[in-house]
Short mmCIF file of C-alpha atoms and ligand atoms in Angstrom, two decimals:
data_model
loop_
_atom_site.label_atom_id
_atom_site.label_comp_id
_atom_site.label_asym_id
_atom_site.label_seq_id
_atom_site.Cartn_x
_atom_site.Cartn_y
_atom_site.Cartn_z
CA UNK A 1 8.18 -22.38 285.68
CA UNK A 2 5.66 -23.55 283.06
CA UNK A 3 3.32 -24.89 285.75
CA UNK A 4 3.30 -21.66 287.67
CA UNK A 5 2.35 -19.60 284.59
CA UNK A 6 -0.44 -22.07 283.79
CA UNK A 7 -1.94 -21.99 287.27
CA UNK A 8 -1.73 -18.20 287.48
CA UNK A 9 -3.27 -17.45 284.07
CA UNK A 10 -6.12 -20.01 284.22
CA UNK A 11 -8.23 -18.19 286.84
CA UNK A 12 -7.80 -15.00 284.79
CA UNK A 13 -9.42 -16.60 281.72
CA UNK A 14 -12.43 -18.21 283.43
CA UNK A 15 -14.63 -16.80 286.10
CA UNK A 16 -15.68 -18.92 289.06
CA UNK A 17 -19.19 -19.29 287.55
CA UNK A 18 -17.77 -20.49 284.23
CA UNK A 19 -15.56 -23.06 285.97
CA UNK A 20 -18.63 -24.37 287.82
CA UNK A 21 -20.61 -24.60 284.58
CA UNK A 22 -17.77 -26.54 282.87
CA UNK A 23 -17.62 -28.90 285.83
CA UNK A 24 -21.38 -29.52 285.60
CA UNK A 25 -21.17 -30.18 281.88
CA UNK A 26 -18.24 -32.55 282.38
CA UNK A 27 -20.22 -34.37 285.07
CA UNK A 28 -23.14 -34.73 282.64
CA UNK A 29 -20.76 -36.29 280.07
CA UNK A 30 -18.86 -38.48 282.50
CA UNK A 31 -21.96 -40.01 284.08
CA UNK A 32 -23.33 -41.59 280.86
CA UNK A 33 -19.78 -42.72 279.98
CA UNK A 34 -19.47 -44.55 283.31
CA UNK A 35 -22.92 -46.13 282.87
CA UNK A 36 -21.93 -47.19 279.34
CA UNK A 37 -18.73 -48.80 280.64
CA UNK A 38 -20.60 -50.62 283.40
CA UNK A 39 -23.10 -51.98 280.84
CA UNK A 40 -20.18 -53.13 278.66
CA UNK A 41 -18.58 -54.97 281.58
CA UNK A 42 -21.89 -56.56 282.59
CA UNK A 43 -22.50 -57.64 278.97
CA UNK A 44 -19.04 -59.21 278.88
CA UNK A 45 -19.77 -61.20 282.04
CA UNK A 46 -23.42 -61.80 281.29
CA UNK A 47 -24.22 -65.47 281.66
CA UNK A 48 -27.22 -66.67 279.74
CA UNK A 49 -28.65 -70.15 280.00
CA UNK A 50 -29.97 -70.48 276.48
CA UNK A 51 -29.64 -69.11 272.96
CA UNK A 52 -32.36 -69.34 270.30
CA UNK A 53 -34.21 -71.95 272.33
CA UNK A 54 -31.15 -74.11 273.03
CA UNK A 55 -30.28 -74.45 276.69
CA UNK A 56 -26.92 -75.20 278.28
CA UNK A 57 -27.19 -78.90 279.13
CA UNK A 58 -26.43 -79.94 282.71
CA UNK A 59 -28.87 -82.77 283.23
CA UNK A 60 -31.44 -84.71 281.22
CA UNK A 61 -34.87 -85.49 282.59
CA UNK A 62 -35.45 -89.17 281.96
CA UNK A 63 -37.28 -92.02 283.65
CA UNK A 64 -34.58 -94.44 282.52
CA UNK A 65 -31.63 -95.36 284.73
CA UNK A 66 -29.08 -93.76 282.45
CA UNK A 67 -25.96 -91.80 283.40
CA UNK A 68 -23.52 -90.00 281.08
CA UNK A 69 -19.96 -90.06 282.37
CA UNK A 70 -17.71 -87.48 280.71
CA UNK A 71 -13.91 -87.24 280.69
CA UNK A 72 -12.25 -83.88 280.07
CA UNK A 73 -8.82 -82.62 279.00
CA UNK A 74 -7.47 -85.71 277.16
CA UNK A 75 -6.52 -87.72 275.36
CA UNK A 76 -3.63 -88.73 277.58
CA UNK A 77 -0.87 -91.21 276.71
CA UNK A 78 -0.99 -92.86 280.15
CA UNK A 79 -4.55 -92.72 281.40
CA UNK A 80 -6.92 -92.71 278.40
CA UNK A 81 -6.12 -96.32 277.48
CA UNK A 82 -6.59 -97.42 281.12
CA UNK A 83 -9.96 -95.66 281.28
CA UNK A 84 -11.02 -97.23 277.97
CA UNK A 85 -10.16 -100.68 279.37
CA UNK A 86 -12.29 -100.14 282.50
CA UNK A 87 -15.22 -98.80 280.45
CA UNK A 88 -14.99 -101.80 278.15
CA UNK A 89 -15.04 -104.20 281.10
CA UNK A 90 -18.45 -102.84 282.17
CA UNK A 91 -19.76 -102.31 278.63
CA UNK A 92 -20.05 -98.60 279.45
CA UNK A 93 -20.09 -95.79 276.88
CA UNK A 94 -18.96 -92.27 277.61
CA UNK A 95 -18.13 -88.89 276.09
CA UNK A 96 -14.59 -87.53 275.98
CA UNK A 97 -14.25 -83.74 275.88
CA UNK A 98 -10.86 -83.50 274.22
CA UNK A 99 -8.36 -80.68 273.78
CA UNK A 100 -7.18 -79.97 270.21
CA UNK A 101 -3.56 -79.84 271.32
CA UNK A 102 -3.76 -83.37 272.76
CA UNK A 103 -5.64 -84.65 269.70
CA UNK A 104 -2.76 -83.36 267.57
CA UNK A 105 -0.26 -85.31 269.72
CA UNK A 106 -2.28 -88.50 270.19
CA UNK A 107 -4.71 -88.90 267.28
CA UNK A 108 -4.63 -92.69 267.63
CA UNK A 109 -6.21 -92.41 271.10
CA UNK A 110 -9.16 -90.40 269.76
CA UNK A 111 -9.58 -93.03 267.05
CA UNK A 112 -9.62 -95.71 269.77
CA UNK A 113 -12.30 -93.80 271.67
CA UNK A 114 -14.55 -93.59 268.61
CA UNK A 115 -13.82 -97.22 267.60
CA UNK A 116 -14.92 -98.38 271.08
CA UNK A 117 -18.31 -96.66 270.64
CA UNK A 118 -17.62 -93.58 272.74
CA UNK A 119 -18.36 -90.02 271.74
CA UNK A 120 -16.06 -87.03 271.29
CA UNK A 121 -16.89 -83.53 272.46
CA UNK A 122 -14.70 -80.46 272.14
CA UNK A 123 -13.12 -78.74 275.16
CA UNK A 124 -11.01 -76.16 273.29
CA UNK A 125 -7.52 -76.23 271.82
CA UNK A 126 -5.60 -75.42 275.01
CA UNK A 127 -6.99 -75.42 278.53
CA UNK A 128 -7.47 -71.67 278.84
CA UNK A 129 -10.19 -69.44 280.19
CA UNK A 130 -12.12 -68.58 277.03
CA UNK A 131 -13.85 -65.59 278.59
CA UNK A 132 -10.39 -64.08 279.05
CA UNK A 133 -9.44 -64.08 275.37
CA UNK A 134 -10.95 -62.41 272.29
CA UNK A 135 -13.79 -64.30 270.62
CA UNK A 136 -11.95 -64.49 267.29
CA UNK A 137 -9.12 -66.40 269.04
CA UNK A 138 -11.62 -68.87 270.53
CA UNK A 139 -13.31 -69.44 267.16
CA UNK A 140 -9.91 -69.91 265.48
CA UNK A 141 -8.98 -72.48 268.16
CA UNK A 142 -12.30 -74.28 267.77
CA UNK A 143 -11.87 -74.47 264.01
CA UNK A 144 -8.39 -75.95 264.20
CA UNK A 145 -9.44 -78.40 266.92
CA UNK A 146 -12.40 -79.51 264.76
CA UNK A 147 -10.06 -80.02 261.84
CA UNK A 148 -7.72 -82.17 263.96
CA UNK A 149 -10.61 -84.33 265.22
CA UNK A 150 -12.07 -84.73 261.72
CA UNK A 151 -8.60 -85.62 260.39
CA UNK A 152 -8.08 -88.20 263.16
CA UNK A 153 -11.54 -89.76 263.15
CA UNK A 154 -13.67 -88.46 260.26
CA UNK A 155 -16.12 -87.31 262.93
CA UNK A 156 -17.10 -83.71 263.64
CA UNK A 157 -17.93 -83.06 267.30
CA UNK A 158 -21.31 -81.55 268.15
CA UNK A 159 -20.86 -81.01 271.88
CA UNK A 160 -18.75 -78.31 273.47
CA UNK A 161 -17.70 -77.80 277.08
CA UNK A 162 -15.71 -74.64 277.87
CA UNK A 163 -12.61 -75.13 280.08
CA UNK A 164 -13.46 -74.64 283.79
CA UNK A 165 -17.13 -74.50 282.73
CA UNK A 166 -16.82 -70.73 282.29
CA UNK A 167 -18.62 -68.97 279.48
CA UNK A 168 -20.40 -65.71 278.78
CA UNK A 169 -23.24 -64.75 276.51
CA UNK A 170 -20.99 -63.82 273.57
CA UNK A 171 -19.14 -67.14 273.75
CA UNK A 172 -22.36 -69.14 274.07
CA UNK A 173 -23.93 -67.41 271.06
CA UNK A 174 -20.81 -67.87 268.92
CA UNK A 175 -20.34 -71.54 269.81
CA UNK A 176 -24.02 -72.40 269.39
CA UNK A 177 -24.17 -70.50 266.10
CA UNK A 178 -21.35 -72.80 264.96
CA UNK A 179 -23.64 -75.77 265.58
CA UNK A 180 -22.48 -76.89 269.01
CA UNK A 181 -24.60 -77.92 271.96
CA UNK A 182 -22.99 -76.63 275.14
CA UNK A 183 -22.76 -79.30 277.86
CA UNK A 184 -21.63 -78.76 281.43
CA UNK A 185 -22.37 -81.24 284.24
CA UNK A 186 -24.99 -81.94 286.88
CA UNK A 187 -24.60 -79.73 289.96
CA UNK A 188 -23.38 -82.35 292.45
CA UNK A 189 -21.68 -84.55 289.86
CA UNK A 190 -18.26 -82.89 289.92
CA UNK A 191 -16.34 -85.11 292.39
CA UNK A 192 -13.27 -82.88 291.90
CA UNK A 193 -11.06 -85.81 290.91
CA UNK A 194 -8.38 -83.29 289.81
CA UNK A 195 -7.79 -82.40 293.49
CA UNK A 196 -6.80 -86.04 294.18
CA UNK A 197 -9.03 -86.56 297.23
CA UNK A 198 -8.53 -90.34 297.02
CA UNK A 199 -10.13 -92.91 294.73
CA UNK A 200 -12.71 -94.02 297.32
CA UNK A 201 -13.73 -90.41 297.97
CA UNK A 202 -14.15 -89.67 294.24
CA UNK A 203 -16.21 -92.84 293.81
CA UNK A 204 -18.32 -92.10 296.91
CA UNK A 205 -19.10 -88.54 295.75
CA UNK A 206 -20.50 -89.89 292.47
CA UNK A 207 -22.22 -93.02 293.82
CA UNK A 208 -23.84 -91.14 296.70
CA UNK A 209 -25.61 -88.54 294.58
CA UNK A 210 -26.10 -90.32 291.27
CA UNK A 211 -29.53 -90.33 289.68
CA UNK A 212 -31.31 -90.74 286.35
CA UNK A 213 -30.06 -88.41 283.63
CA UNK A 214 -27.00 -87.18 285.51
CA UNK A 215 -23.92 -85.91 283.65
CA UNK A 216 -20.73 -86.67 285.61
CA UNK A 217 -17.49 -84.70 285.26
CA UNK A 218 -14.22 -86.67 285.40
CA UNK A 219 -10.76 -86.17 283.86
CA UNK A 220 -8.46 -88.45 281.89
CA UNK A 221 -5.63 -85.91 281.69
CA UNK A 222 -3.96 -83.38 284.01
CA UNK A 223 -1.49 -84.80 286.50
CA UNK A 224 -1.62 -88.30 287.91
CA UNK A 225 -5.10 -89.64 287.15
CA UNK A 226 -4.63 -93.03 288.84
CA UNK A 227 -7.28 -92.12 291.42
CA UNK A 228 -9.79 -91.42 288.63
CA UNK A 229 -9.09 -94.81 287.01
CA UNK A 230 -9.59 -96.62 290.34
CA UNK A 231 -12.69 -94.57 291.18
CA UNK A 232 -14.17 -95.32 287.76
CA UNK A 233 -13.94 -99.06 288.41
CA UNK A 234 -15.82 -98.61 291.72
CA UNK A 235 -18.44 -96.25 290.23
CA UNK A 236 -19.19 -98.67 287.39
CA UNK A 237 -19.22 -101.73 289.68
CA UNK A 238 -21.64 -100.27 292.25
CA UNK A 239 -23.95 -98.34 289.96
CA UNK A 240 -24.17 -101.10 287.34
CA UNK A 241 -25.25 -103.43 290.16
CA UNK A 242 -27.94 -100.86 291.03
CA UNK A 243 -29.29 -101.08 287.48
CA UNK A 244 -27.71 -98.01 285.91
CA UNK A 245 -26.49 -97.99 282.33
CA UNK A 246 -23.66 -95.71 281.20
CA UNK A 247 -24.28 -94.00 277.88
CA UNK A 248 -22.99 -91.27 275.57
CA UNK A 249 -24.49 -87.79 275.71
CA UNK A 250 -26.42 -88.42 272.50
CA UNK A 251 -27.99 -91.58 273.97
CA UNK A 252 -28.84 -89.73 277.18
CA UNK A 253 -30.40 -86.80 275.31
CA UNK A 254 -32.43 -89.16 273.12
CA UNK A 255 -33.86 -90.83 276.22
CA UNK A 256 -34.99 -87.50 277.61
CA UNK A 257 -38.47 -85.99 277.23
CA UNK A 258 -40.10 -88.96 275.54
CA UNK A 259 -37.26 -89.74 273.18
CA UNK A 260 -36.97 -86.27 271.68
CA UNK A 261 -33.75 -84.28 271.99
CA UNK A 262 -34.86 -81.18 273.92
CA UNK A 263 -34.32 -77.90 272.11
ZN1 ZN B 1 -11.02 -79.12 281.57
#
């Protein structure tokens, strides 16, 4: 009943010309609104490669035979100690990108990593997609992860790697403004150990493409990481024999561009 009155009276109020004019005006308003929304979405997904002269680090140009292995998602009560033992055997240093939640559970393992001469980077509190949560939540998580690492080791991390390697401009700016250097990995140096392709396959993927200044992505947490431990032994054995030295990110960056850390 209400609907029928509405539809009958409306044409009586406005002439056909007026309706057309209103439609045109609405179109003029809607168009900029749509453009504005598109710009907002693009800004949200905008990926920039640098902020205030600092680039996202994926590789370091160096003439020295140096490689930075990195281990994400730990520390882990089963696999971190095994990885530390293999690294020690080959006198290799590495960088662990830890999760705050795991640091809270296993602070002694982070202490062991630092005590053995390795470096700690931050990977977030939980393994979540940071571009899918508000920035304030990410910064809150970073702060509490930093506090846990400082409490466990007395060391404040300076490197950050977002989970899955996903970031946007807003995240990059916020993290870099907090003093972090954002580090991902060299393009062909993700052997996808987390898909368990076999220890020999993981090792082959790294050994086959490895070169000076490469940053390799491996994992010491997330399922059964036995394949990673076995692959690590093979990677270190073969590449050490080829003259490569395995160093922390800081050592790798210092070797780059004539000894200066690139900015
Ligand atoms: Zn991860």
